[in-house]
PDB file of C-alpha atoms in Angstrom:
ATOM      1  CA  ILE A 285       0.000   0.000   0.000  1.00  0.00           C
ATOM      2  CA  LEU A 286       1.458   3.315  -1.059  1.00  0.00           C
ATOM      3  CA  PRO A 287       1.011   6.437   1.059  1.00  0.00           C
ATOM      4  CA  MET A 288      -1.345   8.964  -0.448  1.00  0.00           C
ATOM      5  CA  PRO A 289      -1.334  12.730  -0.039  1.00  0.00           C
ATOM      6  CA  PHE A 290      -4.269  14.486   1.585  1.00  0.00           C
ATOM      7  CA  HIS A 291      -5.298  17.611  -0.282  1.00  0.00           C
ATOM      8  CA  THR A 292      -7.346  19.297   2.464  1.00  0.00           C
ATOM      9  CA  LEU A 293      -7.985  18.908   6.179  1.00  0.00           C
ATOM     10  CA  GLU A 294     -11.459  17.612   5.373  1.00  0.00           C
ATOM     11  CA  ASP A 295      -9.897  15.026   3.058  1.00  0.00           C
ATOM     12  CA  LEU A 296      -7.508  13.968   5.838  1.00  0.00           C
ATOM     13  CA  ILE A 297     -10.365  13.650   8.338  1.00  0.00           C
ATOM     14  CA  ASP A 298     -12.693  11.783   5.983  1.00  0.00           C
ATOM     15  CA  SER A 299     -10.111   9.559   4.295  1.00  0.00           C
ATOM     16  CA  TYR A 300      -7.807   8.738   7.193  1.00  0.00           C
ATOM     17  CA  ILE A 301      -8.775  10.002  10.631  1.00  0.00           C
ATOM     18  CA  TYR A 302     -12.283   8.569  10.394  1.00  0.00           C
ATOM     19  CA  GLY A 303     -10.954   5.029   9.959  1.00  0.00           C
ATOM     20  CA  SER A 304      -7.976   5.351  12.294  1.00  0.00           C
ATOM     21  CA  ALA A 305      -9.378   7.288  15.235  1.00  0.00           C
ATOM     22  CA  ILE A 306     -12.995   8.410  14.960  1.00  0.00           C
ATOM     23  CA  VAL A 307     -14.414   4.878  14.827  1.00  0.00           C
ATOM     24  CA  VAL A 308     -12.337   4.035  17.917  1.00  0.00           C
ATOM     25  CA  GLY A 309     -13.829   7.086  19.630  1.00  0.00           C
ATOM     26  CA  TYR A 310     -17.327   5.927  18.709  1.00  0.00           C
ATOM     27  CA  PHE A 311     -16.560   2.479  20.109  1.00  0.00           C
ATOM     28  CA  LEU A 312     -15.276   4.006  23.349  1.00  0.00           C
ATOM     29  CA  ALA A 313     -18.413   6.143  23.630  1.00  0.00           C
ATOM     30  CA  HIS A 314     -20.361   2.881  23.790  1.00  0.00           C
ATOM     31  CA  VAL A 315     -17.949   1.503  26.405  1.00  0.00           C
ATOM     32  CA  TYR A 316     -17.892   4.637  28.563  1.00  0.00           C
ATOM     33  CA  GLY A 317     -21.568   5.390  28.189  1.00  0.00           C
ATOM     34  CA  ALA A 318     -23.467   8.633  28.339  1.00  0.00           C
ATOM     35  CA  ALA A 319     -24.516  10.423  31.510  1.00  0.00           C
ATOM     36  CA  THR A 320     -28.135   9.918  30.412  1.00  0.00           C
ATOM     37  CA  PRO A 321     -29.645   8.190  27.370  1.00  0.00           C
ATOM     38  CA  GLY A 322     -30.431  11.608  25.893  1.00  0.00           C
ATOM     39  CA  GLN A 323     -26.754  12.576  25.997  1.00  0.00           C
ATOM     40  CA  PHE A 324     -25.450   9.740  23.836  1.00  0.00           C
ATOM     41  CA  GLU A 325     -25.432  11.837  20.638  1.00  0.00           C
ATOM     42  CA  PRO A 326     -23.365  14.585  22.324  1.00  0.00           C
ATOM     43  CA  ALA A 327     -21.030  11.862  23.668  1.00  0.00           C
ATOM     44  CA  LEU A 328     -20.527  10.636  20.096  1.00  0.00           C
ATOM     45  CA  GLU A 329     -19.780  14.189  18.961  1.00  0.00           C
ATOM     46  CA  ILE A 330     -17.218  14.585  21.755  1.00  0.00           C
ATOM     47  CA  SER A 331     -15.682  11.267  20.718  1.00  0.00           C
ATOM     48  CA  ARG A 332     -15.388  12.475  17.139  1.00  0.00           C
ATOM     49  CA  ASN A 333     -13.871  15.816  18.142  1.00  0.00           C
ATOM     50  CA  LEU A 334     -11.434  14.240  20.568  1.00  0.00           C
ATOM     51  CA  ALA A 335     -10.381  11.618  18.010  1.00  0.00           C
ATOM     52  CA  ILE A 336      -9.615  14.318  15.453  1.00  0.00           C
ATOM     53  CA  GLY A 337      -7.618  16.344  17.978  1.00  0.00           C
ATOM     54  CA  LEU A 338      -5.656  13.306  19.167  1.00  0.00           C
ATOM     55  CA  GLN A 339      -4.839  12.121  15.663  1.00  0.00           C
ATOM     56  CA  LEU A 340      -3.793  15.594  14.502  1.00  0.00           C
ATOM     57  CA  THR A 341      -1.461  15.901  17.489  1.00  0.00           C
ATOM     58  CA  ASN A 342       0.016  12.478  16.733  1.00  0.00           C
ATOM     59  CA  PHE A 343       0.639  13.537  13.143  1.00  0.00           C
ATOM     60  CA  LEU A 344       2.278  16.776  14.267  1.00  0.00           C
ATOM     61  CA  ARG A 345       4.489  14.962  16.756  1.00  0.00           C
ATOM     62  CA  ASP A 346       5.740  12.624  14.010  1.00  0.00           C
ATOM     63  CA  VAL A 347       6.076  14.963  11.000  1.00  0.00           C
ATOM     64  CA  LYS A 348       9.765  14.284  10.337  1.00  0.00           C
ATOM     65  CA  GLU A 349       9.562  10.538  10.965  1.00  0.00           C
ATOM     66  CA  ASP A 350       6.529  10.253   8.703  1.00  0.00           C
ATOM     67  CA  GLN A 351       8.276  12.272   5.997  1.00  0.00           C
ATOM     68  CA  ARG A 352      11.325  10.015   6.281  1.00  0.00           C
ATOM     69  CA  ARG A 353       9.033   7.017   5.735  1.00  0.00           C
ATOM     70  CA  GLY A 354       7.383   8.605   2.713  1.00  0.00           C
ATOM     71  CA  ARG A 355       4.185   9.612   4.515  1.00  0.00           C
ATOM     72  CA  LEU A 356       2.695  13.085   4.703  1.00  0.00           C
ATOM     73  CA  TYR A 357      -0.306  13.868   6.873  1.00  0.00           C
ATOM     74  CA  LEU A 358      -0.130  17.649   6.545  1.00  0.00           C
ATOM     75  CA  PRO A 359      -2.814  18.813   4.080  1.00  0.00           C
ATOM     76  CA  LEU A 360      -1.297  19.865   0.763  1.00  0.00           C
ATOM     77  CA  ASP A 361      -3.479  22.971   0.492  1.00  0.00           C
ATOM     78  CA  MET A 362      -2.086  24.257   3.799  1.00  0.00           C
ATOM     79  CA  ILE A 363       1.481  23.487   2.732  1.00  0.00           C
ATOM     80  CA  ARG A 364       1.006  25.293  -0.564  1.00  0.00           C
ATOM     81  CA  ALA A 365      -0.700  28.261   1.133  1.00  0.00           C
ATOM     82  CA  ALA A 366       2.412  28.581   3.316  1.00  0.00           C
ATOM     83  CA  GLY A 367       4.594  28.567   0.200  1.00  0.00           C
ATOM     84  CA  ALA A 368       6.318  25.387   1.371  1.00  0.00           C
ATOM     85  CA  ASN A 369       7.643  22.390  -0.502  1.00  0.00           C
ATOM     86  CA  PRO A 370       6.109  19.142   0.837  1.00  0.00           C
ATOM     87  CA  ASP A 371       9.139  17.134  -0.312  1.00  0.00           C
ATOM     88  CA  ASP A 372      11.962  18.964   1.476  1.00  0.00           C
ATOM     89  CA  PHE A 373      11.867  19.299   5.248  1.00  0.00           C
ATOM     90  CA  ASP A 374      15.643  19.642   5.510  1.00  0.00           C
ATOM     91  CA  ASP A 375      15.960  23.079   3.896  1.00  0.00           C
ATOM     92  CA  PRO A 376      15.915  25.592   6.803  1.00  0.00           C
ATOM     93  CA  GLY A 377      13.708  28.121   4.989  1.00  0.00           C
ATOM     94  CA  ASN A 378      11.221  25.475   3.938  1.00  0.00           C
ATOM     95  CA  ARG A 379      11.256  23.921   7.414  1.00  0.00           C
ATOM     96  CA  GLN A 380      10.151  27.262   8.884  1.00  0.00           C
ATOM     97  CA  LYS A 381       7.204  27.320   6.477  1.00  0.00           C
ATOM     98  CA  ILE A 382       6.303  23.736   7.395  1.00  0.00           C
ATOM     99  CA  LEU A 383       6.583  24.735  11.054  1.00  0.00           C
ATOM    100  CA  GLY A 384       3.951  27.406  10.365  1.00  0.00           C
ATOM    101  CA  VAL A 385       1.628  24.709   8.995  1.00  0.00           C
ATOM    102  CA  VAL A 386       2.320  22.551  12.057  1.00  0.00           C
ATOM    103  CA  ARG A 387       1.407  25.454  14.347  1.00  0.00           C
ATOM    104  CA  GLU A 388      -1.781  26.142  12.390  1.00  0.00           C
ATOM    105  CA  LEU A 389      -2.817  22.495  12.687  1.00  0.00           C
ATOM    106  CA  ALA A 390      -1.909  22.500  16.398  1.00  0.00           C
ATOM    107  CA  ASP A 391      -4.297  25.425  16.835  1.00  0.00           C
ATOM    108  CA  ILE A 392      -7.009  23.482  15.004  1.00  0.00           C
ATOM    109  CA  ALA A 393      -6.343  20.424  17.195  1.00  0.00           C
ATOM    110  CA  ASP A 394      -6.627  22.591  20.308  1.00  0.00           C
ATOM    111  CA  GLY A 395     -10.051  23.735  19.131  1.00  0.00           C
ATOM    112  CA  TYR A 396     -11.146  20.104  18.994  1.00  0.00           C
ATOM    113  CA  TYR A 397      -9.809  19.553  22.533  1.00  0.00           C
ATOM    114  CA  GLU A 398     -11.684  22.632  23.735  1.00  0.00           C
ATOM    115  CA  LYS A 399     -14.963  21.424  22.223  1.00  0.00           C
ATOM    116  CA  SER A 400     -14.455  18.004  23.812  1.00  0.00           C
ATOM    117  CA  ASN A 401     -13.659  19.459  27.217  1.00  0.00           C
ATOM    118  CA  GLU A 402     -16.667  21.791  27.173  1.00  0.00           C
ATOM    119  CA  GLN A 403     -19.131  18.928  26.669  1.00  0.00           C
ATOM    120  CA  LEU A 404     -17.482  16.329  28.901  1.00  0.00           C
ATOM    121  CA  ALA A 405     -20.577  16.126  31.108  1.00  0.00           C
ATOM    122  CA  ALA A 406     -22.293  14.112  28.358  1.00  0.00           C
ATOM    123  CA  PHE A 407     -20.233  11.075  29.435  1.00  0.00           C
ATOM    124  CA  ALA A 408     -21.005   8.864  32.415  1.00  0.00           C
ATOM    125  CA  PRO A 409     -19.505  10.433  35.557  1.00  0.00           C
ATOM    126  CA  ASP A 410     -17.172   7.522  36.362  1.00  0.00           C
ATOM    127  CA  CYS A 411     -15.448   7.890  32.965  1.00  0.00           C
ATOM    128  CA  ARG A 412     -14.924  11.631  32.890  1.00  0.00           C
ATOM    129  CA  VAL A 413     -11.667  11.602  34.869  1.00  0.00           C
ATOM    130  CA  ALA A 414      -9.964   9.357  32.302  1.00  0.00           C
ATOM    131  CA  ILE A 415     -11.255  11.356  29.344  1.00  0.00           C
ATOM    132  CA  LYS A 416     -10.307  14.648  30.993  1.00  0.00           C
ATOM    133  CA  ALA A 417      -6.793  13.323  31.719  1.00  0.00           C
ATOM    134  CA  CYS A 418      -6.435  12.257  28.091  1.00  0.00           C
ATOM    135  CA  ILE A 419      -7.480  15.715  26.922  1.00  0.00           C
ATOM    136  CA  GLU A 420      -5.092  17.402  29.356  1.00  0.00           C
ATOM    137  CA  VAL A 421      -2.058  15.286  28.426  1.00  0.00           C
ATOM    138  CA  TYR A 422      -2.622  15.652  24.704  1.00  0.00           C
ATOM    139  CA  ARG A 423      -3.225  19.384  25.015  1.00  0.00           C
ATOM    140  CA  LYS A 424       0.133  19.649  26.772  1.00  0.00           C
ATOM    141  CA  LEU A 425       1.794  17.686  23.970  1.00  0.00           C
ATOM    142  CA  ASN A 426       0.014  19.810  21.391  1.00  0.00           C
ATOM    143  CA  GLU A 427       1.182  22.995  23.158  1.00  0.00           C
ATOM    144  CA  ARG A 428       4.777  21.733  23.273  1.00  0.00           C
ATOM    145  CA  ILE A 429       4.609  21.089  19.534  1.00  0.00           C
ATOM    146  CA  ALA A 430       3.041  24.488  18.815  1.00  0.00           C
ATOM    147  CA  THR A 431       5.654  26.391  20.810  1.00  0.00           C
ATOM    148  CA  SER A 432       8.663  24.345  19.714  1.00  0.00           C
ATOM    149  CA  THR A 433      11.228  25.886  17.422  1.00  0.00           C
ATOM    150  CA  ASP A 434      12.389  22.483  16.207  1.00  0.00           C
ATOM    151  CA  CYS A 435       9.494  20.014  16.492  1.00  0.00           C
ATOM    152  CA  ILE A 436      10.034  18.887  12.915  1.00  0.00           C
ATOM    153  CA  ALA A 437      13.554  17.633  13.604  1.00  0.00           C
ATOM    154  CA  ARG A 438      12.946  16.583  17.223  1.00  0.00           C
ATOM    155  CA  ARG A 439       9.990  14.565  18.509  1.00  0.00           C
ATOM    156  CA  GLU A 440       8.203  16.352  21.336  1.00  0.00           C
ATOM    157  CA  SER A 441       6.815  14.519  24.367  1.00  0.00           C
ATOM    158  CA  VAL A 442       5.206  15.205  27.724  1.00  0.00           C
ATOM    159  CA  PRO A 443       7.321  14.266  30.761  1.00  0.00           C
ATOM    160  CA  ALA A 444       5.926  11.470  32.946  1.00  0.00           C
ATOM    161  CA  ARG A 445       5.437  13.818  35.905  1.00  0.00           C
ATOM    162  CA  GLU A 446       3.138  16.064  33.860  1.00  0.00           C
ATOM    163  CA  LYS A 447       1.181  13.018  32.724  1.00  0.00           C
ATOM    164  CA  TRP A 448       0.729  11.929  36.341  1.00  0.00           C
ATOM    165  CA  ASN A 449      -0.411  15.427  37.263  1.00  0.00           C
ATOM    166  CA  ALA A 450      -3.306  15.078  34.820  1.00  0.00           C
ATOM    167  CA  LEU A 451      -4.851  12.521  37.178  1.00  0.00           C
ATOM    168  CA  PRO A 452      -6.301  13.442  40.546  1.00  0.00           C
ATOM    169  CA  ALA A 453      -4.223  11.927  43.371  1.00  0.00           C
ATOM    170  CA  SER A 454      -7.256   9.881  44.423  1.00  0.00           C
ATOM    171  CA  LYS A 455      -6.883   7.839  41.222  1.00  0.00           C
ATOM    172  CA  TYR A 456      -3.192   6.898  41.549  1.00  0.00           C
ATOM    173  CA  TRP A 457      -3.921   3.702  43.458  1.00  0.00           C
ATOM    174  CA  ARG A 458      -5.792   2.376  40.434  1.00  0.00           C
ATOM    175  CA  LEU A 459      -2.700   2.339  38.251  1.00  0.00           C
ATOM    176  CA  PRO A 460      -1.025  -1.050  37.973  1.00  0.00           C
ATOM    177  CA  TRP A 461       2.123  -1.543  40.014  1.00  0.00           C
ATOM    178  CA  ALA A 462       4.004  -2.513  36.841  1.00  0.00           C
ATOM    179  CA  MET A 463       3.467   0.985  35.434  1.00  0.00           C
ATOM    180  CA  ILE A 464       4.751   2.589  38.596  1.00  0.00           C
ATOM    181  CA  ARG A 465       7.939   0.482  38.627  1.00  0.00           C
ATOM    182  CA  GLY A 466       8.687   1.628  35.149  1.00  0.00           C
TER     183      GLY A 466
END
């Protein structure tokens, strides 16, 4: 299977993110459940928004690695609008233009996180902590990418301590001992 370019953000969402992340979000909405039966549709919408945000952030984190492997998940129309060449991430001038596209997509991803966070009450109460922690950790990663001066050449990550801080202390005991040991 050969990688294919995505011409627009909508194309990327419909042709790739739907099958890779949105359907997983829909599945998890069924697992987590809605706060009330009437809130299941909003829970599905949150799942869709969160899936798009998560997948965009993953793409942005891995831009250079994906490019090295012959994959490009940045929409071509955004690359062209920035005056960038999608085939050369090593040229410093072009890399700055690609970085502008990365920052624009990070801003779009953050909008999806914001929408998800605003409607979190649609999910069953016992699941909200996990979903909120996911949103918080990925927003931190997204922010690191957006503010990085070299995220194309260097993969950004969120330190373990910041990930732990996304969970309330009352939930730490639920984490498996194997994770704690490292």
